[in-house]
JSON list of C-alpha atoms in Angstrom, two decimals:
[
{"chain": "A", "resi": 28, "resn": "UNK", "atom": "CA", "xyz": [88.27, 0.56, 0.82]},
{"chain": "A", "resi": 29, "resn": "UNK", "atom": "CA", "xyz": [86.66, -2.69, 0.95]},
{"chain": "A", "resi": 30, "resn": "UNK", "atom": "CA", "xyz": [83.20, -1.30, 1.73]},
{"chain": "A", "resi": 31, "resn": "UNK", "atom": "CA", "xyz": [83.63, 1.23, -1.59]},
{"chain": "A", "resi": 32, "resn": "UNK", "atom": "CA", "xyz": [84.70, -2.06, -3.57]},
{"chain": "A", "resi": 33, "resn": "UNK", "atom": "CA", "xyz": [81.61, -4.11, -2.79]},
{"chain": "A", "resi": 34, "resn": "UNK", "atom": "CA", "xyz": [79.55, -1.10, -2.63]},
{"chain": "A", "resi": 35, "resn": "UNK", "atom": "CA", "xyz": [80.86, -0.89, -6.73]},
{"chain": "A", "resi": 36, "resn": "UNK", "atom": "CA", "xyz": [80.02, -4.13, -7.45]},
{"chain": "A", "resi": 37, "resn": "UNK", "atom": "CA", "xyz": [76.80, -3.83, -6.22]},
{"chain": "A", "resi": 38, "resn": "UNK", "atom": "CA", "xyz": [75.98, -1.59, -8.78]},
{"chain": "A", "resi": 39, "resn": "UNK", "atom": "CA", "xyz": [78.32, -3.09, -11.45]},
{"chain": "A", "resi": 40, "resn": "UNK", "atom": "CA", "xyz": [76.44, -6.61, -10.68]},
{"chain": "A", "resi": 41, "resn": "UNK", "atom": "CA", "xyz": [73.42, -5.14, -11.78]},
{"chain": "A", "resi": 42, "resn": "UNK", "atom": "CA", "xyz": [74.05, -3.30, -15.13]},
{"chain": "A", "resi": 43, "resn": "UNK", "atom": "CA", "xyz": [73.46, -6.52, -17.88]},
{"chain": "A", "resi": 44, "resn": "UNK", "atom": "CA", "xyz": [76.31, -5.84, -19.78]},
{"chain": "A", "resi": 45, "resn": "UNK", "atom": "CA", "xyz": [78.24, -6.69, -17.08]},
{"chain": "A", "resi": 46, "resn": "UNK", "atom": "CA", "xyz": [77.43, -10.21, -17.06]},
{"chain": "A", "resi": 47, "resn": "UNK", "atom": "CA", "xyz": [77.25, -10.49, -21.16]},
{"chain": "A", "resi": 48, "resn": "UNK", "atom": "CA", "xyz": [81.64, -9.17, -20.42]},
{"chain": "A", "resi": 49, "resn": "UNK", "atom": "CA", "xyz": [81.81, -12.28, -18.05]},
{"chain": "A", "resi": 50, "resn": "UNK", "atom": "CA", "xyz": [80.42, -14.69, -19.74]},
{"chain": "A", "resi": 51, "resn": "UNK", "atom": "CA", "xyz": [82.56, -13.74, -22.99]},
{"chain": "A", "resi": 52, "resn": "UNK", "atom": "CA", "xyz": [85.73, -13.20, -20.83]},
{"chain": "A", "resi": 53, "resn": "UNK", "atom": "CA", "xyz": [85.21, -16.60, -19.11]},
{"chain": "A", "resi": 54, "resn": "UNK", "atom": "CA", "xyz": [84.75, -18.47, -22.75]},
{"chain": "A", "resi": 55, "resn": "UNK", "atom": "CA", "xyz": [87.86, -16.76, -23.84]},
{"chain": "A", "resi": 56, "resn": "UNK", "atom": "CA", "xyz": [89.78, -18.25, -20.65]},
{"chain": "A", "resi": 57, "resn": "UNK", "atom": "CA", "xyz": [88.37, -21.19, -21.63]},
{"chain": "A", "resi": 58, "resn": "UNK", "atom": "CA", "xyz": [89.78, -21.44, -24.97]},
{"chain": "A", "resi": 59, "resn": "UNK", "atom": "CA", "xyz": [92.71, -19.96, -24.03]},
{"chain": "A", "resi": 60, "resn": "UNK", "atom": "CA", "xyz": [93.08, -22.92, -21.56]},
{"chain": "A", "resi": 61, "resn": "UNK", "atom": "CA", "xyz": [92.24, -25.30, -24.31]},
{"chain": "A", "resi": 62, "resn": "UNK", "atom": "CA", "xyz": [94.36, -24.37, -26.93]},
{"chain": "A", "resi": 63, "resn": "UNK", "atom": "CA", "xyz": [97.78, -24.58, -24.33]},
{"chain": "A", "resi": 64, "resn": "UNK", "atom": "CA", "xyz": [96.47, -27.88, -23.78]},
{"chain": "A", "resi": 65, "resn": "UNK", "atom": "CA", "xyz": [96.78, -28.88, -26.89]},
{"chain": "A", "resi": 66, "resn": "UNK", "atom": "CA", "xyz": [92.96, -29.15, -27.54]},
{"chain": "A", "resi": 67, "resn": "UNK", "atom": "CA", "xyz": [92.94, -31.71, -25.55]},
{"chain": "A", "resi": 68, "resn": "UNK", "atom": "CA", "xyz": [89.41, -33.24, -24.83]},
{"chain": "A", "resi": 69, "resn": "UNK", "atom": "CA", "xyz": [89.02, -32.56, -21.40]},
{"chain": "A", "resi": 70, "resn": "UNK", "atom": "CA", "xyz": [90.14, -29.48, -21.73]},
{"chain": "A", "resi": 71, "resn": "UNK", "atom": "CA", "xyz": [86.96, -28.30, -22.74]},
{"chain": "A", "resi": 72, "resn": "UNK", "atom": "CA", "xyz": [86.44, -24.59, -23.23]},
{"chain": "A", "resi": 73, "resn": "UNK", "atom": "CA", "xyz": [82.52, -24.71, -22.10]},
{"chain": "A", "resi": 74, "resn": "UNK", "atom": "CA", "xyz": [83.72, -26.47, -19.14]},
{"chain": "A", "resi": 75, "resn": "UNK", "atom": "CA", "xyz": [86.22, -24.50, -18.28]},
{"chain": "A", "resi": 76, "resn": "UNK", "atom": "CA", "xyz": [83.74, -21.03, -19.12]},
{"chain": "A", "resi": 77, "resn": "UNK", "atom": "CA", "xyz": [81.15, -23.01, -16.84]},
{"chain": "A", "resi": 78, "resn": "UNK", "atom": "CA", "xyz": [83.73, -23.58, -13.72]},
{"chain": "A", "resi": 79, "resn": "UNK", "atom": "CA", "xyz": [84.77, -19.97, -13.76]},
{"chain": "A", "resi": 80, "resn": "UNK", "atom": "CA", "xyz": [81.27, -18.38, -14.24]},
{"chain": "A", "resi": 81, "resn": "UNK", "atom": "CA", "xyz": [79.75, -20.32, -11.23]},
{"chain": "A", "resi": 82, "resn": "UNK", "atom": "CA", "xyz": [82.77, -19.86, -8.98]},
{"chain": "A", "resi": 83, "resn": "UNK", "atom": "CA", "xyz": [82.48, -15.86, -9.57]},
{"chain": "A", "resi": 84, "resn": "UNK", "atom": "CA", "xyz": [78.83, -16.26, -8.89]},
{"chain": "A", "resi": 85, "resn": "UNK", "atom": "CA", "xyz": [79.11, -18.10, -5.77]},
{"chain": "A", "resi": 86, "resn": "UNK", "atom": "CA", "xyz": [81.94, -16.17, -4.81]},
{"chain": "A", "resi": 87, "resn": "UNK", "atom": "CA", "xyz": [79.97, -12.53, -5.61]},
{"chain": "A", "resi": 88, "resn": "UNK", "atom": "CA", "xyz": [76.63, -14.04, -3.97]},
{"chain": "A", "resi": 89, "resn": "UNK", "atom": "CA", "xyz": [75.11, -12.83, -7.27]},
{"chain": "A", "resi": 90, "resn": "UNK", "atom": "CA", "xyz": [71.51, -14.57, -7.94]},
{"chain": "A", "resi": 91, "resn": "UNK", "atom": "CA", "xyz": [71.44, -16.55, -11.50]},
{"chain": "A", "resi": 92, "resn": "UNK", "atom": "CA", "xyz": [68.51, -14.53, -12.66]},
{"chain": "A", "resi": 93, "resn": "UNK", "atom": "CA", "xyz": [70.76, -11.05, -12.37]},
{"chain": "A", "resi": 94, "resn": "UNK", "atom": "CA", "xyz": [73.54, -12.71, -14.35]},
{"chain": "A", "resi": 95, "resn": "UNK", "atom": "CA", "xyz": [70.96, -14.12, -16.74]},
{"chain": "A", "resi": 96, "resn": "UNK", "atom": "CA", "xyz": [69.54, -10.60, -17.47]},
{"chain": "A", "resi": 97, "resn": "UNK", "atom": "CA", "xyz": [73.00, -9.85, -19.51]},
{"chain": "A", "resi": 98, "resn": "UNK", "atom": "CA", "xyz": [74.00, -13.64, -20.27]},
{"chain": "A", "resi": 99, "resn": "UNK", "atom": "CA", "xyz": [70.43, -13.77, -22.69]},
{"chain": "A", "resi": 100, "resn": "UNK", "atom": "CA", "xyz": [71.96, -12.14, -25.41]},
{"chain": "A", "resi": 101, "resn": "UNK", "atom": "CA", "xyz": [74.01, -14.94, -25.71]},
{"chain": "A", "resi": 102, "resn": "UNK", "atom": "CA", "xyz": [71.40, -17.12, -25.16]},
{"chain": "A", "resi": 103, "resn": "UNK", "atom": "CA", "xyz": [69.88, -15.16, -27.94]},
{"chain": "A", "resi": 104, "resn": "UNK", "atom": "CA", "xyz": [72.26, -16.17, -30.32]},
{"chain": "A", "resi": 105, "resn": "UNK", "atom": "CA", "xyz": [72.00, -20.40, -30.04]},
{"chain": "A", "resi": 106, "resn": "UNK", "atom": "CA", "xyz": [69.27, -19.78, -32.28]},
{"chain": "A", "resi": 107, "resn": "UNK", "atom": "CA", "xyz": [71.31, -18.32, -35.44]},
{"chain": "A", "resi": 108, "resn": "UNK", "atom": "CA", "xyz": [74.43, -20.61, -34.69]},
{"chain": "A", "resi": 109, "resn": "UNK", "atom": "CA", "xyz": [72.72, -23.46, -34.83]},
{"chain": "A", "resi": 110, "resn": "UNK", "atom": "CA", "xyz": [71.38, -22.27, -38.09]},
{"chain": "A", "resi": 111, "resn": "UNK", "atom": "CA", "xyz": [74.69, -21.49, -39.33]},
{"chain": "A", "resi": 112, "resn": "UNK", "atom": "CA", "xyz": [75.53, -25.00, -38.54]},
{"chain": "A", "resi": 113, "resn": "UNK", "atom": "CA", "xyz": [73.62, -25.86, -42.41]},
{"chain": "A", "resi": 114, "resn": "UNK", "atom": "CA", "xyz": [76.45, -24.37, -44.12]},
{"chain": "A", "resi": 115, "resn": "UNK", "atom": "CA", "xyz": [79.32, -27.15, -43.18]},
{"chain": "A", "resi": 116, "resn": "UNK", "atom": "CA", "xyz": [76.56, -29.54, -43.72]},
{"chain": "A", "resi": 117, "resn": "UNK", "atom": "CA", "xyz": [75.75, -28.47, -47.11]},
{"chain": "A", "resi": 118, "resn": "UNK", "atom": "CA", "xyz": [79.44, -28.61, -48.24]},
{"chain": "A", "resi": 119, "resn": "UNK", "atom": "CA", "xyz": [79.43, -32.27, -47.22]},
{"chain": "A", "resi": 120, "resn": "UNK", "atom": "CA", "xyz": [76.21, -32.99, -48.50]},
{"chain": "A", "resi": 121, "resn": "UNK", "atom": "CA", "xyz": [77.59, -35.64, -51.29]},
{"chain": "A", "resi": 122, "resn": "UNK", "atom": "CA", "xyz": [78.70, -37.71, -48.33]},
{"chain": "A", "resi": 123, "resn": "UNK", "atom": "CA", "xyz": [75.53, -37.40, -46.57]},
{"chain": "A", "resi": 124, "resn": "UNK", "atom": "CA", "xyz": [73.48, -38.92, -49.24]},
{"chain": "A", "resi": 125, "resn": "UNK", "atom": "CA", "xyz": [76.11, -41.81, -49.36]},
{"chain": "A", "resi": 126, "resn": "UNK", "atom": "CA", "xyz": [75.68, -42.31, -46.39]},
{"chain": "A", "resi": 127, "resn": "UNK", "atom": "CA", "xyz": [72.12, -42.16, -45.86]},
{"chain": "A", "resi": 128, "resn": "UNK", "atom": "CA", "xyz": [71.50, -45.82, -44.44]},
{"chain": "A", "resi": 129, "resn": "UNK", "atom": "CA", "xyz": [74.16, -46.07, -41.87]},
{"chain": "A", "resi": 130, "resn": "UNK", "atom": "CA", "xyz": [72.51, -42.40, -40.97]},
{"chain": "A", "resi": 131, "resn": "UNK", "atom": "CA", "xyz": [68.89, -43.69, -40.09]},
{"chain": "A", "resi": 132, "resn": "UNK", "atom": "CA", "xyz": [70.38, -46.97, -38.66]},
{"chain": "A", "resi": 133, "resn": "UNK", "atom": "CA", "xyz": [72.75, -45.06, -36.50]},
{"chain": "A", "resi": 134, "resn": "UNK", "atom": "CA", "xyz": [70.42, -42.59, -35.61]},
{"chain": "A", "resi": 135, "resn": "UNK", "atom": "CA", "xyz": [67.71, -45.63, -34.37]},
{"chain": "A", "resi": 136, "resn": "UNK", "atom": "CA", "xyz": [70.40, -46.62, -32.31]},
{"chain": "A", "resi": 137, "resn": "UNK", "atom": "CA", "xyz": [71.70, -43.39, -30.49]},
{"chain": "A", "resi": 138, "resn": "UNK", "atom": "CA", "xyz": [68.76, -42.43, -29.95]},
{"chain": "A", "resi": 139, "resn": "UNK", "atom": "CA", "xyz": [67.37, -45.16, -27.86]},
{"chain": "A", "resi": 140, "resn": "UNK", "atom": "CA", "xyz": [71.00, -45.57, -26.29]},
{"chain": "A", "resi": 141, "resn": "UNK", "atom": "CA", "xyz": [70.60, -42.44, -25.24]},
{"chain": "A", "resi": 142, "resn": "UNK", "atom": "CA", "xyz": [66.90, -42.73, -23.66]},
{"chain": "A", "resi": 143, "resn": "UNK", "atom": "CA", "xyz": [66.93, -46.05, -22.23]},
{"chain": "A", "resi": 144, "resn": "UNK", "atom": "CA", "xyz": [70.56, -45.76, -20.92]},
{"chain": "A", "resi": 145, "resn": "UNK", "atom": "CA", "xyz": [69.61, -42.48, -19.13]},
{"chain": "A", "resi": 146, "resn": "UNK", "atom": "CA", "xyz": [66.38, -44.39, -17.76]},
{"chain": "A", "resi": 147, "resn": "UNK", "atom": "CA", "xyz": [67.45, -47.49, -17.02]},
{"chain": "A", "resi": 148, "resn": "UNK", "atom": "CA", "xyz": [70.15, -46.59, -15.06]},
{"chain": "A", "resi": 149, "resn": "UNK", "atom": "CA", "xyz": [67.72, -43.80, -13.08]},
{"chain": "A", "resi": 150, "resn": "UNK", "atom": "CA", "xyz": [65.19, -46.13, -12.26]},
{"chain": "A", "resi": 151, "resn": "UNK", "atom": "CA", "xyz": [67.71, -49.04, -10.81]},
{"chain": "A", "resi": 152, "resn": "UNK", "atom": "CA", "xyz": [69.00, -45.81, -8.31]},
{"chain": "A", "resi": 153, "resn": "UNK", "atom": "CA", "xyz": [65.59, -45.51, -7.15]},
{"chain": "A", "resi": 154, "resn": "UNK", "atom": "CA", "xyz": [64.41, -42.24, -9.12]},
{"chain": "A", "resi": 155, "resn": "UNK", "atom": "CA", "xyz": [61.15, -40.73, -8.78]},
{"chain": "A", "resi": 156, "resn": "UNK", "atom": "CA", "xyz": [58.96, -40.78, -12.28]},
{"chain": "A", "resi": 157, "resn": "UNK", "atom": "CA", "xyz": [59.26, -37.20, -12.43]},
{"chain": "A", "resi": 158, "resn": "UNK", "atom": "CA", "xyz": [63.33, -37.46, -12.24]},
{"chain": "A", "resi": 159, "resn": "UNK", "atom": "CA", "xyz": [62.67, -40.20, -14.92]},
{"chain": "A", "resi": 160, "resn": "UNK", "atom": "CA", "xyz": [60.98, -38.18, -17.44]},
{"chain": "A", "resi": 161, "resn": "UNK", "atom": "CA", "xyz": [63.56, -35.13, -16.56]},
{"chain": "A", "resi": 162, "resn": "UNK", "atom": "CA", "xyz": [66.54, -36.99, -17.52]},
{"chain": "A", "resi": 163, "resn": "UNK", "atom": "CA", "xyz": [65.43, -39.03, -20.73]},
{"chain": "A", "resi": 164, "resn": "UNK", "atom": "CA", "xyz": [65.72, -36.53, -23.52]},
{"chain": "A", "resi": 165, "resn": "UNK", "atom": "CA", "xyz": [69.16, -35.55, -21.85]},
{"chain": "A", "resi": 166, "resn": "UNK", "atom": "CA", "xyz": [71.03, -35.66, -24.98]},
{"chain": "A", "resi": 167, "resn": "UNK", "atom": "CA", "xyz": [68.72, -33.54, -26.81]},
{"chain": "A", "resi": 168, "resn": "UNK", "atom": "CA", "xyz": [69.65, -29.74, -27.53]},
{"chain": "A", "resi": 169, "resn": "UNK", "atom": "CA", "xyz": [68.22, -27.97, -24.20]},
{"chain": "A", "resi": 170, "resn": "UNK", "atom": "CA", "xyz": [65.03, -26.27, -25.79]},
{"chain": "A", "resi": 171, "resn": "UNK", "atom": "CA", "xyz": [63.69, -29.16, -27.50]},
{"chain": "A", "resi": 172, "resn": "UNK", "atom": "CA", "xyz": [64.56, -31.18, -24.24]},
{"chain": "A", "resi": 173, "resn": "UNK", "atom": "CA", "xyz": [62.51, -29.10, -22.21]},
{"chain": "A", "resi": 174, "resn": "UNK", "atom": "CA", "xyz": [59.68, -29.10, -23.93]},
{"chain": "A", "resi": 175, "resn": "UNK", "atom": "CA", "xyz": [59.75, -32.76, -24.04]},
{"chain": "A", "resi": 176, "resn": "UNK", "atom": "CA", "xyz": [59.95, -33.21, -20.18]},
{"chain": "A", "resi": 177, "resn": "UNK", "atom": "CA", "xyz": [57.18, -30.24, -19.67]},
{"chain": "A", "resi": 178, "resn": "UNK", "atom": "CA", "xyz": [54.71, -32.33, -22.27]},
{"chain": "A", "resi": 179, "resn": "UNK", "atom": "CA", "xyz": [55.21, -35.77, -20.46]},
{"chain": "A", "resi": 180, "resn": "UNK", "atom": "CA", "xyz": [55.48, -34.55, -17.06]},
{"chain": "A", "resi": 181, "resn": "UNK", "atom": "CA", "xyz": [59.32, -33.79, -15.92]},
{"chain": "A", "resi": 182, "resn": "UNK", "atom": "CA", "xyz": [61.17, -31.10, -14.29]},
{"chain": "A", "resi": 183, "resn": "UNK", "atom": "CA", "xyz": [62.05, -28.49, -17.36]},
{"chain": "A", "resi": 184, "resn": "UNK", "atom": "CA", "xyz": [64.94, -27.15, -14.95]},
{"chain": "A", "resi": 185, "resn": "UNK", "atom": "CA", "xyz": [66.13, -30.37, -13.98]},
{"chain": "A", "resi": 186, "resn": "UNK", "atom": "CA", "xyz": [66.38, -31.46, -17.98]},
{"chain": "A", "resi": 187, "resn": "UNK", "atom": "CA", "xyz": [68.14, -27.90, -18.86]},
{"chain": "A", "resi": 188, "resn": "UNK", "atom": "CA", "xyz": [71.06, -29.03, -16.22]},
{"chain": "A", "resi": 189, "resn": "UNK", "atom": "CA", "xyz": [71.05, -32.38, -16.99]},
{"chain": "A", "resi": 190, "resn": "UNK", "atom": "CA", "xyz": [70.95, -31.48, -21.06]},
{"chain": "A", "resi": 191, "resn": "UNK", "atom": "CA", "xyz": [73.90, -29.31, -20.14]},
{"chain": "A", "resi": 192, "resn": "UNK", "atom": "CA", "xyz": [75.95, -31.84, -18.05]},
{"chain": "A", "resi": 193, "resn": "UNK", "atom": "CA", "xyz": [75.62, -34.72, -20.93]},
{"chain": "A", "resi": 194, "resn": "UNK", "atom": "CA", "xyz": [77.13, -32.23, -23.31]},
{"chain": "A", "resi": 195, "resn": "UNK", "atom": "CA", "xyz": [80.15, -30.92, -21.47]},
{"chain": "A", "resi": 196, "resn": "UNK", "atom": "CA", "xyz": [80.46, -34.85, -20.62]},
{"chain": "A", "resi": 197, "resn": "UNK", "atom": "CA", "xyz": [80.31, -36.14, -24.17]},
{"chain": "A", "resi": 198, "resn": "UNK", "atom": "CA", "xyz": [82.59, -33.09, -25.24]},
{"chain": "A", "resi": 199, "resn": "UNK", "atom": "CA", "xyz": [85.07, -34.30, -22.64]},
{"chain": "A", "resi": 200, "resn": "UNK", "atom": "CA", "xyz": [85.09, -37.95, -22.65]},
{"chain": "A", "resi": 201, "resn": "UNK", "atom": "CA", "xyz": [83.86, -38.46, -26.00]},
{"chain": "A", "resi": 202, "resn": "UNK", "atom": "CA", "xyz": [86.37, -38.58, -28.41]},
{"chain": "A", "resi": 203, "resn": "UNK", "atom": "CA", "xyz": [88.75, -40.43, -25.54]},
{"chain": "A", "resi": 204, "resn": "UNK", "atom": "CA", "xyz": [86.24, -43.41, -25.72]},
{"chain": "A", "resi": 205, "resn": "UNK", "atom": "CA", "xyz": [85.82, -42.83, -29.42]},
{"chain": "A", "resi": 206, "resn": "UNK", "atom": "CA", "xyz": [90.01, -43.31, -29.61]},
{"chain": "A", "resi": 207, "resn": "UNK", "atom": "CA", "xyz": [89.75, -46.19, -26.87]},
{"chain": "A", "resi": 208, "resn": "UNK", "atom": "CA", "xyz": [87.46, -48.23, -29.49]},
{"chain": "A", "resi": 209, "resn": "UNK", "atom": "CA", "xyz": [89.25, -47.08, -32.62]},
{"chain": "A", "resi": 210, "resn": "UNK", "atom": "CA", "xyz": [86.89, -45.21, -34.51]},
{"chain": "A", "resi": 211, "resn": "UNK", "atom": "CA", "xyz": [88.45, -43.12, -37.18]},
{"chain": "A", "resi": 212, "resn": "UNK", "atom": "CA", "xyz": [86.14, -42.14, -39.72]},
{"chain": "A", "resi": 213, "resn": "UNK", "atom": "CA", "xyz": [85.46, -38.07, -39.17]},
{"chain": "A", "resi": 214, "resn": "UNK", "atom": "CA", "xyz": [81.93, -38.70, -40.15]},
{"chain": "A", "resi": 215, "resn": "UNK", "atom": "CA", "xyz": [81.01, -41.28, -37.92]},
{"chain": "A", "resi": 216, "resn": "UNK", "atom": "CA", "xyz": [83.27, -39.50, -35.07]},
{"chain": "A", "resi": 217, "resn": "UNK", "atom": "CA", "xyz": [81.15, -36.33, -35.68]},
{"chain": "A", "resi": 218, "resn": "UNK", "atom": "CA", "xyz": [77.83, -38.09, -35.82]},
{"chain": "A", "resi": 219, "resn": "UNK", "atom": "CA", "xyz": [78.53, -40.16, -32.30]},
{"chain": "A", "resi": 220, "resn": "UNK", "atom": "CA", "xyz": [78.69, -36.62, -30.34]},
{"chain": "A", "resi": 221, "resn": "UNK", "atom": "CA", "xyz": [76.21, -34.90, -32.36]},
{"chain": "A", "resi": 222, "resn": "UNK", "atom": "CA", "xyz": [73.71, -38.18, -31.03]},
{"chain": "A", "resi": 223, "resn": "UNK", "atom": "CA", "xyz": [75.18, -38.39, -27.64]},
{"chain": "A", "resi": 224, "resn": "UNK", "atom": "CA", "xyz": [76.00, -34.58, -26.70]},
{"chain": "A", "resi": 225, "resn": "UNK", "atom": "CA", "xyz": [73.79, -32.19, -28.98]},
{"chain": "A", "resi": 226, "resn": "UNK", "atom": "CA", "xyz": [75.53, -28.50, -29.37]},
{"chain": "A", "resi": 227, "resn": "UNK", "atom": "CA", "xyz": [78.15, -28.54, -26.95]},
{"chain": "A", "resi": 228, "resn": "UNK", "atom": "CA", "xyz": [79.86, -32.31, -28.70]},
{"chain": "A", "resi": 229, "resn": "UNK", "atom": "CA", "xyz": [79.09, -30.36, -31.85]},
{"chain": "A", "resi": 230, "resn": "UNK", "atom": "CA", "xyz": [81.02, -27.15, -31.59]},
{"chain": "A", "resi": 231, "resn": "UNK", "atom": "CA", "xyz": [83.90, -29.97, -30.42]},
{"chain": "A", "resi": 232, "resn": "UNK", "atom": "CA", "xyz": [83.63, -31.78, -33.59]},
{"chain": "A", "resi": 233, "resn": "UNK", "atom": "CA", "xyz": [83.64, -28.31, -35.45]},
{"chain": "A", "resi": 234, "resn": "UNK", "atom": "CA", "xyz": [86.57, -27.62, -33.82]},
{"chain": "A", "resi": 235, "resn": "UNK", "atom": "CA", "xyz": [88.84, -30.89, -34.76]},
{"chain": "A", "resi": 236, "resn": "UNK", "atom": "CA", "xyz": [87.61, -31.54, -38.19]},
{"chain": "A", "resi": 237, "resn": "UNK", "atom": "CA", "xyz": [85.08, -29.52, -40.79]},
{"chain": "A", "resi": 238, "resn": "UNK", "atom": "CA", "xyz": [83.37, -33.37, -41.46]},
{"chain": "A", "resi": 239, "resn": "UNK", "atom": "CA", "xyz": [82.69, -34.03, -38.20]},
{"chain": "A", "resi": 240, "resn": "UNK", "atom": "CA", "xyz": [81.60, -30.95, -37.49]},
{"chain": "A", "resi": 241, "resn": "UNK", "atom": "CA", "xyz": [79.02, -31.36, -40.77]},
{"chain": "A", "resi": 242, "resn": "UNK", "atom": "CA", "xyz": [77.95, -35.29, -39.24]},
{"chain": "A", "resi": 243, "resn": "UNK", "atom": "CA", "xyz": [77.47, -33.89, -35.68]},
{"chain": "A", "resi": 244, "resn": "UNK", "atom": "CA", "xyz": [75.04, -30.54, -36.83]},
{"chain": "A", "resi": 245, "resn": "UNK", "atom": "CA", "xyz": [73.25, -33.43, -38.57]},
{"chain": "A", "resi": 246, "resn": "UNK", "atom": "CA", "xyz": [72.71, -35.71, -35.88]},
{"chain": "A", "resi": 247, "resn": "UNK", "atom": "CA", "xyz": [71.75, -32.82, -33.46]},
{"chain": "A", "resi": 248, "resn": "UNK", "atom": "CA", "xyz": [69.33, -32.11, -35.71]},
{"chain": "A", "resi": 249, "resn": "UNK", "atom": "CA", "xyz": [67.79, -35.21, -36.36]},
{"chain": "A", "resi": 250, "resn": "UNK", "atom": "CA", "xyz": [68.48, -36.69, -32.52]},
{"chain": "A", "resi": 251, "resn": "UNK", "atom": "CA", "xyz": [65.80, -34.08, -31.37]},
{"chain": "A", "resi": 252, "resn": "UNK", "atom": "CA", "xyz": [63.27, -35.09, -34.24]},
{"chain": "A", "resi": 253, "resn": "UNK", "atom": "CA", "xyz": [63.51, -38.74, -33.06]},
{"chain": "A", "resi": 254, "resn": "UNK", "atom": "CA", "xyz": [63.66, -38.10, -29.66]},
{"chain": "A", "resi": 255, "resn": "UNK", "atom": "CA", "xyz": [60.26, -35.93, -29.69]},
{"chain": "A", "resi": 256, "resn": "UNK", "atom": "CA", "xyz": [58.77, -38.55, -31.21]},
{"chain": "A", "resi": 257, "resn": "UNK", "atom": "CA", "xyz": [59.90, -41.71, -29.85]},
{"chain": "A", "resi": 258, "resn": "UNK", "atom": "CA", "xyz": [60.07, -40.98, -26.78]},
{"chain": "A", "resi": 259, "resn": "UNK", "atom": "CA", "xyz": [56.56, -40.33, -25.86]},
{"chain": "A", "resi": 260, "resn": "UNK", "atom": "CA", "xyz": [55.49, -43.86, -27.76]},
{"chain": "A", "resi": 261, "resn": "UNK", "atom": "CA", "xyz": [58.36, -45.27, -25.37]},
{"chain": "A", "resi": 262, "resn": "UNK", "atom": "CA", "xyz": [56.50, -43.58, -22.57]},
{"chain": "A", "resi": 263, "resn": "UNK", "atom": "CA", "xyz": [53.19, -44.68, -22.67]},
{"chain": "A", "resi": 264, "resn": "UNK", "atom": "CA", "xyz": [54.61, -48.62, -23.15]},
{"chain": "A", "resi": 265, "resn": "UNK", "atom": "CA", "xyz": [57.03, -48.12, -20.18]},
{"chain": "A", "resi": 266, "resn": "UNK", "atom": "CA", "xyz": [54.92, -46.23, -17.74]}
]
């Protein structure tokens, strides 16, 4: 019997649409999980999704380029959701152009938080210059990161895991440091983990609070302009 079972996934793990069910079924847990805990911020779903997908991998000895075969449609569709993130934005837009000064000054800011943090505290651990380069656009949405790090010289698979890590980290912790230093305002909530954790701190803002969710698409957005072009000036003086 337990020969016929593997011998059936075998041939299950194969077919793509198997792992596209998976990774849907383990979001779902996720959010399942979530919402009993009371949306709570370290419940998050992605997390959660994450845990479960690489435990069943593991556990299945199935290679991440035979899940990824299915799990690209998914993939697929970061493209057109981040899109769709224009419409929230455009409802707010009367508070964006308010707003438009503490935008560029905060988005200055985050952004080289976000680089020299990341470097700073790499290089003081002894990090090679290619780890370096890998990890300083981590909080920019994972294509635009990796194309950074392949330009100037980093590990484009290092900087998709790391770009990944920083956003189920600011997801998390985020709005528990955001509470700890008593910032209220939805729009400058939103904006903080749109900066500091791309896609995965957006869809968290989305979730809480339409505003936020309209500040943190924006930031995203305008994080990974900044980053792709400050950060090779900020290369060339450093290095």
């Amino acid at each position: 019997m337990t020969e016929q079972l593997a011998d059936i996934w075998v041939y299950l793990a194969a077919r793509p649409l198997l792992s596209l069910t998976l990774t849907l079924i383990a979001y779902q847990a996720g959010l399942w999980a979530s919402r009993k805990a009371g949306m709570h911020p370290l419940a998050n779903p992605v997390l959660i999704a994450v845990i479960l997908l690489v435990a069943m991998l593991a556990g299945t000895g199935t290679p991440y380029q035979t899940y990824f075969e299915g799990a690209q449609f998914v993939h697929f569709l970061l493209g057109p959701a981040t899109v769709a993130l224009a419409l929230p934005l455009y409802r707010q837009i009367e508070r964006v152009k308010t707003s438009a000064l503490a935008i560029a000054a905060s988005l200055i800011a985050g952004t080289l938080t976000a680089i020299l943090t990341a470097v700073g505290t790499a290089w003081l651990l002894g990090a090679s210059e290619a780890t370096l380069v890998s990890i300083a656009p981590k909080s920019v949405t994972a294509p635009v990161a990796m194309g950074i790090s392949e330009q100037l010289g980093g590990l484009p698979s290092l900087t998709a895991v790391l770009v990944i890590l920083t956003g189920i980290l600011g997801a998390a912790v985020g709005p528990l440091v955001l509470n700890l230093v008593r910032v209220k305002d939805w729009a400058a909530r939103g904006f903080a983990l749109g900066t500091a954790s791309h896609g995965i701190g957006t869809a968290r803002a989305l979730q809480v609070n339409e505003l936020a969710g309209a500040f943190a698409g924006l930031a995203m957005g305008l994080n990974a302009l900044a980053t792709s072009l400050l950060l090779p000036l900020l290369w060339r003086l450093l290095f």
